[in-house]
XYZ file of C-alpha atoms in Angstrom:
386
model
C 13.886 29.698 20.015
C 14.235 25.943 19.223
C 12.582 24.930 15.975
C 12.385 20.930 17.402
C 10.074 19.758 20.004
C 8.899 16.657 21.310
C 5.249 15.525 20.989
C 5.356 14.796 24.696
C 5.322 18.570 25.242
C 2.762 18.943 22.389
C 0.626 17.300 24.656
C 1.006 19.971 27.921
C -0.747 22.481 25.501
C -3.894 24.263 26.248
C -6.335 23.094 23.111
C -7.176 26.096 21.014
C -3.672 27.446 21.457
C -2.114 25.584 18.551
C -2.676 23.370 15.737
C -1.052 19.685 14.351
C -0.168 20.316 10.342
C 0.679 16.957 8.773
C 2.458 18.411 5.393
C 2.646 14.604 3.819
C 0.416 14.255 0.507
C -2.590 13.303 1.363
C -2.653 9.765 0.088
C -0.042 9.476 3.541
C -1.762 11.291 5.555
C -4.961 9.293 4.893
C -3.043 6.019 5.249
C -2.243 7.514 8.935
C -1.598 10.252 10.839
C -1.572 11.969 14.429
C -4.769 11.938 16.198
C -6.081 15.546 15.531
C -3.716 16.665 12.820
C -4.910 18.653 9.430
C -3.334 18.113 6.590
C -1.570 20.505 4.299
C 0.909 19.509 2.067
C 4.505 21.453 2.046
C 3.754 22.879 -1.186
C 0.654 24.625 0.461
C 1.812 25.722 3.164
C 1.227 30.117 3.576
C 3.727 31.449 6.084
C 1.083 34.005 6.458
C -1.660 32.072 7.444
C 1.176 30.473 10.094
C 0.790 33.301 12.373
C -2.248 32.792 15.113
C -1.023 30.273 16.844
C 2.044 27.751 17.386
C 1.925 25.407 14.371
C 3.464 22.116 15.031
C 4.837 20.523 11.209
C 4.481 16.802 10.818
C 6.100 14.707 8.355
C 7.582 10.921 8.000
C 10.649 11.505 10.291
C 10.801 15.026 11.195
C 13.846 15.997 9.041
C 12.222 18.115 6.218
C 9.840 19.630 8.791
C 13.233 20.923 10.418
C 14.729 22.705 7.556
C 11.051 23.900 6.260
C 10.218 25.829 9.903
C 13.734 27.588 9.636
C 12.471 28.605 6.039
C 9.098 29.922 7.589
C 10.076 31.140 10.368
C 12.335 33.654 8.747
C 9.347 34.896 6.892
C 7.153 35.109 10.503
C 5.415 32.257 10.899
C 5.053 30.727 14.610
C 5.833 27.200 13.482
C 7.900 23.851 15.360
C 9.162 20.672 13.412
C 7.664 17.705 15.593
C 10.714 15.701 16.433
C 11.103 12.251 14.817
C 7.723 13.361 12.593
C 4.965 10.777 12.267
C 7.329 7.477 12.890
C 7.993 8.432 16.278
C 4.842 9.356 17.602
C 3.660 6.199 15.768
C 6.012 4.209 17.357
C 5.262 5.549 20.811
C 1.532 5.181 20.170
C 2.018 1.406 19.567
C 4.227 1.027 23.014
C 1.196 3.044 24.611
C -0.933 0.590 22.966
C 1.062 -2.413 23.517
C 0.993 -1.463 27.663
C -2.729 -1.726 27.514
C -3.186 -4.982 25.318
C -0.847 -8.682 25.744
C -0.115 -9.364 22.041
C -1.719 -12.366 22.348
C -5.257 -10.072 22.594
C -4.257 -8.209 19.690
C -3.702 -11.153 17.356
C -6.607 -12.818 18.725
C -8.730 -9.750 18.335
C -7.452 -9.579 14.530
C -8.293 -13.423 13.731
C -11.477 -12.904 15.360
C -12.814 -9.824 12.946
C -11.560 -11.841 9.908
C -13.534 -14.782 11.398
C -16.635 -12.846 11.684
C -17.020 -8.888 11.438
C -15.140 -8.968 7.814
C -15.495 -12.187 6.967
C -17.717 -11.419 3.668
C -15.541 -8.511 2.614
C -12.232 -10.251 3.439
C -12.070 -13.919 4.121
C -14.422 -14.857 1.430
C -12.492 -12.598 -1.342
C -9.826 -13.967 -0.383
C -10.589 -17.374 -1.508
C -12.726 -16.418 -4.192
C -9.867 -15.588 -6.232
C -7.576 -18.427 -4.789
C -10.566 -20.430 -6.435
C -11.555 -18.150 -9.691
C -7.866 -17.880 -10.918
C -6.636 -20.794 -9.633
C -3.456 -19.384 -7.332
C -2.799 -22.613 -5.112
C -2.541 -26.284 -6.203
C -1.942 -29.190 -3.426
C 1.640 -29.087 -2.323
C 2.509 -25.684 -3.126
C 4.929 -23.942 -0.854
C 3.889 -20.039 -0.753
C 6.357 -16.609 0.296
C 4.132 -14.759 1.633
C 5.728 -11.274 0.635
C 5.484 -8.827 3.588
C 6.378 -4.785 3.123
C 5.609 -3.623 6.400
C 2.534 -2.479 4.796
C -1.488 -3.231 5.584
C -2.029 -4.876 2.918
C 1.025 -7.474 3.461
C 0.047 -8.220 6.882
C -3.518 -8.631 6.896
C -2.296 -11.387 3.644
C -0.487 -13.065 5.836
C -3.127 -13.226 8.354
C -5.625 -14.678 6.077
C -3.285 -17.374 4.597
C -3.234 -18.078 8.487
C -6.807 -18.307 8.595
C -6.897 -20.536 5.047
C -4.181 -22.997 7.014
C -6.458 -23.124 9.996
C -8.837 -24.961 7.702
C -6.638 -26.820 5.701
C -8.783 -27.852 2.366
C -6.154 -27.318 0.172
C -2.830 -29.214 2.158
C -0.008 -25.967 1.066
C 3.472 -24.373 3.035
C 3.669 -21.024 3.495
C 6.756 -19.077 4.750
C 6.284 -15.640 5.731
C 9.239 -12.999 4.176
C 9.996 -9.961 5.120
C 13.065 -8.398 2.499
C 14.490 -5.505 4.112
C 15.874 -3.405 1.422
C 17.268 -1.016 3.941
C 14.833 0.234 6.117
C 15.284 2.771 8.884
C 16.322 1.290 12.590
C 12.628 2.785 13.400
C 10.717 1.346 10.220
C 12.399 -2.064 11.139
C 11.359 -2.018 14.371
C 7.650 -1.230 13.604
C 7.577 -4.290 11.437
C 9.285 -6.817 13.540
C 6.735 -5.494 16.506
C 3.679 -5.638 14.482
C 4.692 -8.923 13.101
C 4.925 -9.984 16.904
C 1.790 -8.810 17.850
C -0.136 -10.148 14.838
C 1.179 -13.520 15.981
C 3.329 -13.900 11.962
C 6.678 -15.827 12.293
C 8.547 -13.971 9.897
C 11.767 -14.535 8.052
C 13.988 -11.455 7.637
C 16.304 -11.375 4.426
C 18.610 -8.129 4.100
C 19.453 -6.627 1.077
C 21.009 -3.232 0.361
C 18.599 -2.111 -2.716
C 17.976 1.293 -1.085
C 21.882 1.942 -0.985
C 21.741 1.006 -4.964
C 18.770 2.897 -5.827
C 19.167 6.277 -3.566
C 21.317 8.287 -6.771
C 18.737 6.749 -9.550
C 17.087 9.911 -10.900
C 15.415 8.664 -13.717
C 12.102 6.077 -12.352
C 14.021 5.173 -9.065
C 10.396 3.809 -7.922
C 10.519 1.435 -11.176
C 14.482 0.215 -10.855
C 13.253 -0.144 -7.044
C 10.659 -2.755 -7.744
C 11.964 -4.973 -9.995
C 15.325 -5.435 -8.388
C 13.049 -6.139 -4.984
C 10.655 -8.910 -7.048
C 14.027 -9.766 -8.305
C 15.943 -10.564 -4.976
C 12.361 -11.730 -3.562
C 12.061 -14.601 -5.921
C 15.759 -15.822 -5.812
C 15.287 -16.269 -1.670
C 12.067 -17.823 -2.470
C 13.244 -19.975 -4.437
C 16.385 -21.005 -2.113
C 13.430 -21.203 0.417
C 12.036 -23.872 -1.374
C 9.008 -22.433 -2.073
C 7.457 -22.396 -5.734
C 5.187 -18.833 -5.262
C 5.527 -15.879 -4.378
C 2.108 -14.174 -2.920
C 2.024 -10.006 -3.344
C -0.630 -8.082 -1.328
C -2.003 -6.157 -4.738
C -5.602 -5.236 -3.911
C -8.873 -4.367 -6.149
C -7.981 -1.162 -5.963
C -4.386 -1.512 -7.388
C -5.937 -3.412 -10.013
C -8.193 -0.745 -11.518
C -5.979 2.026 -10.697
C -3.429 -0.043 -13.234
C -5.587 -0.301 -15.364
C -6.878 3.260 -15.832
C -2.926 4.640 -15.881
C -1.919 2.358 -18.980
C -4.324 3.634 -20.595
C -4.029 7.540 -19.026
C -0.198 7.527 -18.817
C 0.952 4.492 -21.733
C -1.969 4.193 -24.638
C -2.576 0.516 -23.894
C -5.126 -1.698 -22.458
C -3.476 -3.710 -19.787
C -4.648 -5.176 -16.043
C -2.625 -6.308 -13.542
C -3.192 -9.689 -13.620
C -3.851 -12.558 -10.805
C -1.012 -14.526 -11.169
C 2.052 -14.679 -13.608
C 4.549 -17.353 -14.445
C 8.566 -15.964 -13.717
C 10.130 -15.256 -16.744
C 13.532 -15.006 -14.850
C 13.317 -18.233 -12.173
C 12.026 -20.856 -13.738
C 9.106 -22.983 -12.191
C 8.371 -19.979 -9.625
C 5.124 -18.265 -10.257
C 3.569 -14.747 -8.627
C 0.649 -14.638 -7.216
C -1.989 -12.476 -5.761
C -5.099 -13.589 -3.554
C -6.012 -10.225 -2.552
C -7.162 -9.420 -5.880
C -10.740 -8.878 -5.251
C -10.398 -6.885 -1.739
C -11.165 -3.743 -1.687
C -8.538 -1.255 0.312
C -11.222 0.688 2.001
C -11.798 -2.909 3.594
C -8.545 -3.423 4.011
C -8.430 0.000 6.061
C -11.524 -0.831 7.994
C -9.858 -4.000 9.361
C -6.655 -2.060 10.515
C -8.698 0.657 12.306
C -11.024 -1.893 13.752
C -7.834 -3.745 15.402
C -6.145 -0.097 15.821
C -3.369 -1.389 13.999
C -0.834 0.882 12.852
C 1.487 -0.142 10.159
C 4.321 1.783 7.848
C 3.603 3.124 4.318
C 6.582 3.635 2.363
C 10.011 3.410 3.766
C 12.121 5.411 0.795
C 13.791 8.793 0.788
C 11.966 9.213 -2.555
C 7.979 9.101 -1.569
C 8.136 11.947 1.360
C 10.114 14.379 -1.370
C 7.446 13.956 -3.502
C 5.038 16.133 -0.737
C 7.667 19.043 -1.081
C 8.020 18.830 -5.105
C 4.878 19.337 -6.568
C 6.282 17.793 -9.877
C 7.108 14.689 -9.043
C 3.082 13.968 -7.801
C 2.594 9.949 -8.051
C 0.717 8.856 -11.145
C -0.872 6.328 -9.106
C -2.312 8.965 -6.838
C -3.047 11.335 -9.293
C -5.372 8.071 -11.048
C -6.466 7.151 -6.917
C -7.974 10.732 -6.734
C -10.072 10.752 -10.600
C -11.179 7.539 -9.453
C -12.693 8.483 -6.125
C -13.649 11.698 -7.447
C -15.767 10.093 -10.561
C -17.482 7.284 -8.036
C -18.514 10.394 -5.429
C -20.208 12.294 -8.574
C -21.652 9.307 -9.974
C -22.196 7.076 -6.995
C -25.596 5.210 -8.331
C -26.534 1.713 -9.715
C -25.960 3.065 -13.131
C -22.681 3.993 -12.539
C -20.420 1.658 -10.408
C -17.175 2.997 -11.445
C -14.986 0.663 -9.745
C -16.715 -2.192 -10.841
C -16.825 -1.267 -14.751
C -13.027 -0.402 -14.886
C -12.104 -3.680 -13.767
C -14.632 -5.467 -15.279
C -13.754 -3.974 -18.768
C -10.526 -5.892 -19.088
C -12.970 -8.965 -18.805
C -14.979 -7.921 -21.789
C -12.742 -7.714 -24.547
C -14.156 -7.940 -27.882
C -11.489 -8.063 -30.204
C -13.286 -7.362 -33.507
C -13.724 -3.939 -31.944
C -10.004 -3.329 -31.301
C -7.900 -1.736 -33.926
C -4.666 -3.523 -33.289
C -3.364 -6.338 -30.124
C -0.315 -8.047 -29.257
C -0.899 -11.833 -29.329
C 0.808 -14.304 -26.891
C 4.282 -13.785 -28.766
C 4.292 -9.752 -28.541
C 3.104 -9.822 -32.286
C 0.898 -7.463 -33.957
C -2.575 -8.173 -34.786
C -4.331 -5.556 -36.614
C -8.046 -5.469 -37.619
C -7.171 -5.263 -41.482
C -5.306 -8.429 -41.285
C -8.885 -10.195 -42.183
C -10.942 -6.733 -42.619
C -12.339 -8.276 -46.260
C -13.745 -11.812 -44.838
C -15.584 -10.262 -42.107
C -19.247 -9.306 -42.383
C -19.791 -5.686 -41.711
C -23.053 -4.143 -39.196
């Protein structure tokens, strides 16, 4: 019996006679999945409980799904890898899509919701912290940094929006690095960029190639050679900022894992001057959005975009050990604001807001500007006590 089959056939199934298992971590499967899939991670999975019905694995492209049902079957579960995993059927949902809607409806559709349906959690965050921290000055010219991701996009879409208006006269180009994506992850950004109505500029670069045999932080060496390539075409671009789509959420997350995973009190913070590129600066105006926003947009618009194009994230859904510290943080977050979800205890809020209010006379030691040491007994005898 064939251990591939197509979602098309999927489809000719009686309901009740089989069930969609997305084994992804659930971080990926909540960022998107097939329409009626449940979601059990590889390391889950129970051959034994694989035995009712025909079980139809999901994951990013359909190739550890493969090797995993040959694996199961062999111990009696009634299991099929979906062929081409989540990407294709994502794909094939946006041509579906696509047949029904001109991309001219979509984008307007998208502008539209900004405009009004998520205007206060979107638009007006937006500038808020182009205005609180001060991210663009008159006759800046802006990369807009796009991953492929949600977040990206709907940044680029609201520095369209902030154009439309034009109070503060800026450029912005809109870059897409390809670090060696997959002919299908390509594709799915070059479409969505199309629909969305976002002219983007594609610069290749072979990072992936150079990072594939890292085994020691591949993720880290990953994104600094990235920021690294993204500010040097930037900067041939002419442009004097680069914009990342780091949300809220990001933020707080950061700041809970320095202090979780590195004993130090750190943020991510709004903007940054380029140590490396001198007169370039990083910015990020979605600082104050918060991602479930950011997800209610993309639903809203039933836009679809991709996650994470590395070999490196989907292996972490088969090996338990090498779990994502930022998803491990994501989860104690949301678990703490469900258990304590009341006026007196806005989670969220207080993590972020704690890197605001800083009292050093209470801190034991900090690094000043220069990366020197600054400890409390430095002037211990000429301060006044409780």
């Amino acid at each position: 019996m064939e251990v591939d089959i197509d979602f098309s056939e999927i489809k000719k199934q009686k309901p009740g006679t089989y069930e969609i298992v997305d084994i992804r971590d659930p971080s990926s499967f909540e960022f998107g999945h097939i329409a009626g899939a449940i979601n059990i991670p590889a390391s889950e999975l129970d051959a034994n409980k694989l035995k009712d019905k025909a079980y139809y694995l999901c994951c990013r492209t359909g190739e550890l799904t493969h090797t995993l049902c040959e694996t199961l079957r062999e111990q009696g579960a009634n299991v099929f890898s979906i062929n081409g995993g989540f990407l294709l059927w994502l794909r094939d949902y946006m041509n579906e899509d696509a047949a029904n809607q001109t991309d001219m409806q979509i984008a307007l559709k998208a502008e539209e919701s900004i405009r009004k349906k998520f205007h206060r959690e979107l638009l007006t965050k937006f500038c808020k912290a182009i205005n609180e921290y001060e991210l663009i000055s008159p006759g800046d010219k802006i990369c807009c940094c796009i991953s492929g991701g949600k977040d990206s996009f709907l940044m680029a879409k609201l520095f369209q929006e902030l154009k439309r208006h034009n109070k503060i006269p800026f450029e912005v180009v809109y870059l897409v690095m390809d670090p060696g994506y997959s002919p299908e992850n390509r594709a799915l950004i070059e479409e969505n960029a199309r629909k969305l109505n976002i002219p983007i500029t594609i610069y290749e670069t072979d990072i992936f190639e150079n990072v594939v045999h890292i085994t020691s932080s591949p993720c880290y060496v990953c994104a600094r050679m990235r920021r690294g390539h993204l500010y040097s075409k930037a900067k041939s671009l002419g442009c004097n900022k680069i914009a990342l789509g780091h949300h809220y959420d990001d933020v707080i997350e950061t700041i809970l894992m320095g202090m979780l995973y590195g004993a130090q009190i750190q943020t991510m913070m709004p903007k940054l001057h380029s140590n490396n590129f001198e007169g370039m600066e990083l910015i990020r105006p979605m600082y104050l959005i918060r991602e479930k926003d950011i997800l209610r947009f993309r639903d809203y618009n039933n836009l679809r975009f991709i996650q994470c194009a590395c070999k490196f994230t989907e292996q972490c859904s088969i090996d338990t050990s090498g779990k994502s510290k930022r998803a491990v943080v994501k989860r104690l977050i949301k678990e703490m604001s469900q258990k304590l979800s009341n006026k007196e205890h806005q989670i969220e809020g207080n993590i972020f807001r704690s890197v605001e209010n800083v009292n050093l006379n209470t801190i034991i030691s900090y690094k000043d500007r220069e990366g020197n040491t600054v400890s409390f007994l430095d002037d211990y005898d000429k301060i006044s006590g409780e």
